mmCIF file with all atom_site columns, C-alpha atoms in Angstrom:
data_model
loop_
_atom_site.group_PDB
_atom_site.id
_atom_site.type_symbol
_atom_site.label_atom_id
_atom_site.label_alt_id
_atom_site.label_comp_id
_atom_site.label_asym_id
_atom_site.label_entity_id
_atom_site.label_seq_id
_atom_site.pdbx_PDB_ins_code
_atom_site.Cartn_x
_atom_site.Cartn_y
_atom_site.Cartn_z
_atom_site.occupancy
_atom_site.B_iso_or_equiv
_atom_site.pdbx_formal_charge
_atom_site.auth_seq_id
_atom_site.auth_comp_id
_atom_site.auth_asym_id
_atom_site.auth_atom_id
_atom_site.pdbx_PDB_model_num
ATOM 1  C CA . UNK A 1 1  ? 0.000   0.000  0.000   1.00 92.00 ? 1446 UNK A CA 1
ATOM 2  C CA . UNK A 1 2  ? 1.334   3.180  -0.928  1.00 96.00 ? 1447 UNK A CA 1
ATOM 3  C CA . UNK A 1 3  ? -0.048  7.018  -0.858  1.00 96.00 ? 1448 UNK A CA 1
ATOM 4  C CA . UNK A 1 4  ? 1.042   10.106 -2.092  1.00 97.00 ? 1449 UNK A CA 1
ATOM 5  C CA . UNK A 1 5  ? 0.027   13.778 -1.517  1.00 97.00 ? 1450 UNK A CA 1
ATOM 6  C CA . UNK A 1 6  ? -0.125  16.550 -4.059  1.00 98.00 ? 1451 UNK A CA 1
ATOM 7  C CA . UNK A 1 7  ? -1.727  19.905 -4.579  1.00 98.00 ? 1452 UNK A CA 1
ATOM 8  C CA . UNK A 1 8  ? -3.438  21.085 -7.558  1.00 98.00 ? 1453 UNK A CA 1
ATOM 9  C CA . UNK A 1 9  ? -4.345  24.370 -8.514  1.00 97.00 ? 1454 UNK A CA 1
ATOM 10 C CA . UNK A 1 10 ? -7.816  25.889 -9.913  1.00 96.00 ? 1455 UNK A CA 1
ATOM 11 C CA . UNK A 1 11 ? -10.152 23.781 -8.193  1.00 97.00 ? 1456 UNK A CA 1
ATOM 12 C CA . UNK A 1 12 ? -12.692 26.497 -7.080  1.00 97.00 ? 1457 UNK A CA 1
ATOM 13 C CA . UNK A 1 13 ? -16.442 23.972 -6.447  1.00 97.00 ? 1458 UNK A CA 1
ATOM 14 C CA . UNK A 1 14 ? -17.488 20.669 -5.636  1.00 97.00 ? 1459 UNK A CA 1
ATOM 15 C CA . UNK A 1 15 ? -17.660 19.654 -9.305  1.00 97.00 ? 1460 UNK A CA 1
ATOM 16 C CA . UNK A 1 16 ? -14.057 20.096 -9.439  1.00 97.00 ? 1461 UNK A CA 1
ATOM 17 C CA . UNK A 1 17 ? -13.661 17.878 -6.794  1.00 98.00 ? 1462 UNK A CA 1
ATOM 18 C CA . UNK A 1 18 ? -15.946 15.157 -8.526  1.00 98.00 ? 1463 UNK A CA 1
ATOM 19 C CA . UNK A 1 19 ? -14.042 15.915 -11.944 1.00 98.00 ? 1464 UNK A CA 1
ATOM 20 C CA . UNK A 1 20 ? -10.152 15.416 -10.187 1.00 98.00 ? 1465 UNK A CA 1
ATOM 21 C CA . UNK A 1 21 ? -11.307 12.211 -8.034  1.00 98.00 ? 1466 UNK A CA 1
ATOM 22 C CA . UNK A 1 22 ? -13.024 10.417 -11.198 1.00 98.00 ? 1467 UNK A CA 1
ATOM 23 C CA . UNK A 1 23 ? -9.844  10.835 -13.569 1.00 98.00 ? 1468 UNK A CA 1
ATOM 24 C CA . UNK A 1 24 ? -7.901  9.983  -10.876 1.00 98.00 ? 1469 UNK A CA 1
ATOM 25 C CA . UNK A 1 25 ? -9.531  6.689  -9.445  1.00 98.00 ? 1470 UNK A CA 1
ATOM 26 C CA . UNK A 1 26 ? -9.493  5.265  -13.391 1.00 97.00 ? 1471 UNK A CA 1
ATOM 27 C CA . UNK A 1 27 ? -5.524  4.777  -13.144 1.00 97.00 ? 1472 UNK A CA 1
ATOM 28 C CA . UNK A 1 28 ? -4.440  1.295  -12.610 1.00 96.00 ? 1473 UNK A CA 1
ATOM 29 C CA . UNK A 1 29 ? -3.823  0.542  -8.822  1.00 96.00 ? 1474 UNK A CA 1
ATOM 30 C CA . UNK A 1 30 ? -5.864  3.672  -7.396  1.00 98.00 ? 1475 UNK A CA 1
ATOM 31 C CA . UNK A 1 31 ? -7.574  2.742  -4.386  1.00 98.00 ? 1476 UNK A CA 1
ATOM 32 C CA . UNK A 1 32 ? -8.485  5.587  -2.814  1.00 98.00 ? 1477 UNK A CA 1
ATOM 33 C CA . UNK A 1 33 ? -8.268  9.271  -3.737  1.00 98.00 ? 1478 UNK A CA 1
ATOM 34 C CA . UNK A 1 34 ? -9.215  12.413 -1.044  1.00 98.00 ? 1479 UNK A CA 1
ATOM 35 C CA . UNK A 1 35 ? -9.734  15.731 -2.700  1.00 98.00 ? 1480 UNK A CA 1
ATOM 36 C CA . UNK A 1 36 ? -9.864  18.515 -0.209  1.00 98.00 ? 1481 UNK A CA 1
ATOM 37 C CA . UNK A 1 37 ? -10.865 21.589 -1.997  1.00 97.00 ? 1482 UNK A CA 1
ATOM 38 C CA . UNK A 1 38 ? -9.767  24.095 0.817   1.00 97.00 ? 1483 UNK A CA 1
ATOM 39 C CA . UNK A 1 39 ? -6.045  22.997 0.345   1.00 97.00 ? 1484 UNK A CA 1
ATOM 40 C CA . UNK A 1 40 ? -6.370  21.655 -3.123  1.00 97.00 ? 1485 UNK A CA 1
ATOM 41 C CA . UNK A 1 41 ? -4.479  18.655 -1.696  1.00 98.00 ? 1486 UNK A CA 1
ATOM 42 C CA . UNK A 1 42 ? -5.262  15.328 -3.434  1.00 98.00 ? 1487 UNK A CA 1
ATOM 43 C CA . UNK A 1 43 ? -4.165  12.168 -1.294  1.00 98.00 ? 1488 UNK A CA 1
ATOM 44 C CA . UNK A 1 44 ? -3.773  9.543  -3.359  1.00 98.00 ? 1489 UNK A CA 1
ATOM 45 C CA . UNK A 1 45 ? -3.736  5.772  -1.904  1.00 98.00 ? 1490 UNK A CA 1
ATOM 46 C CA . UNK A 1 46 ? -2.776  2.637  -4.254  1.00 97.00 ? 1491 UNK A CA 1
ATOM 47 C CA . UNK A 1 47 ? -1.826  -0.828 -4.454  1.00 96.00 ? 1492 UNK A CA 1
ATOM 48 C CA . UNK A 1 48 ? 2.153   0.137  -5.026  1.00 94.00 ? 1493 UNK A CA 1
ATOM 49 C CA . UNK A 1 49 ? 3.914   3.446  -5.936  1.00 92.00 ? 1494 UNK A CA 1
ATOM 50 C CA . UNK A 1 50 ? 2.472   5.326  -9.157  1.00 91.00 ? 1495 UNK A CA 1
ATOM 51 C CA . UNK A 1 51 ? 4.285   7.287  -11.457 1.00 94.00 ? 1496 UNK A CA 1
ATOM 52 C CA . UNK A 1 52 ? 3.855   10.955 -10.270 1.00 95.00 ? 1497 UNK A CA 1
ATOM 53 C CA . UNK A 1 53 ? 3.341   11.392 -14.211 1.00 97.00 ? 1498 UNK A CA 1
ATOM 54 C CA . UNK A 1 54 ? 0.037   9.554  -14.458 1.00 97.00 ? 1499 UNK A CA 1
ATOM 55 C CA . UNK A 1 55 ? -1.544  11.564 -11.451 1.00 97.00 ? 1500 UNK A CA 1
ATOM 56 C CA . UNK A 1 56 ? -0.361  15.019 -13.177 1.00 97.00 ? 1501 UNK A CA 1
ATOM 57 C CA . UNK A 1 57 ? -2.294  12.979 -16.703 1.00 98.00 ? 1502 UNK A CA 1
ATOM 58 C CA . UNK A 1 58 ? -5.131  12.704 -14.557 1.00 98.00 ? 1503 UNK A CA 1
ATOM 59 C CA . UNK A 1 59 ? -5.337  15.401 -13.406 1.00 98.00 ? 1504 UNK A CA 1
ATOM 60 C CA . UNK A 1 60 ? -5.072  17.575 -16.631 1.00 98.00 ? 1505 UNK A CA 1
ATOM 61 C CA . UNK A 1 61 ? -7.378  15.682 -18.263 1.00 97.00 ? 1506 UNK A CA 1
ATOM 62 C CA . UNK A 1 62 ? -9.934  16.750 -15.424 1.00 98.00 ? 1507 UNK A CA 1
ATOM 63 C CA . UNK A 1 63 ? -8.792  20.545 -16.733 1.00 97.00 ? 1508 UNK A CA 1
ATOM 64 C CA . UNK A 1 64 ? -6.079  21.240 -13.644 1.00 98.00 ? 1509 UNK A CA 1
ATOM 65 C CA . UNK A 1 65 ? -2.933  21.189 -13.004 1.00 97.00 ? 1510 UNK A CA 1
ATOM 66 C CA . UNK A 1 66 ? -0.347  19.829 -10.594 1.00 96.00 ? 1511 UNK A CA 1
ATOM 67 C CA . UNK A 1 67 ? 1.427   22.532 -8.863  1.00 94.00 ? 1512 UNK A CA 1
ATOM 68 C CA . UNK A 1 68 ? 5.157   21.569 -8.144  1.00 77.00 ? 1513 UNK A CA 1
#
């Protein structure tokens, strides 16, 4: 079991939210995925490590971005 932390900018609603955790539970391995919209912090929890790449894929295919 593995999880990861990261924050992502532009998420301003709920929908948001709905939009970053659905892209993000598709990947391969994703267990578990925590969105708070206050910090923009998205917890991610998963079978083994994930390539940081795929979250910031997921994640820009919801319409935000990964903030490094």
């Amino acid at each position: 079991m593995s999880t990861a932390t990261y924050t992502v900018a532009g998420m301003t609603c709920g929908h948001c939210v709905n939009s970053v955790t659905e892209e993000v539970e598709r990947l391969t391995g994703v267990t578990g995925v925590d969105v708070d919209l206050e910090t923009g912090r998205v917890t991610v929890t998963s079978d083994g490590p994930l390539d940081d790449a795929l979250i910031e894929g997921a994640v820009e295919e919801a319409g935000y971005e990964l903030k490094r």
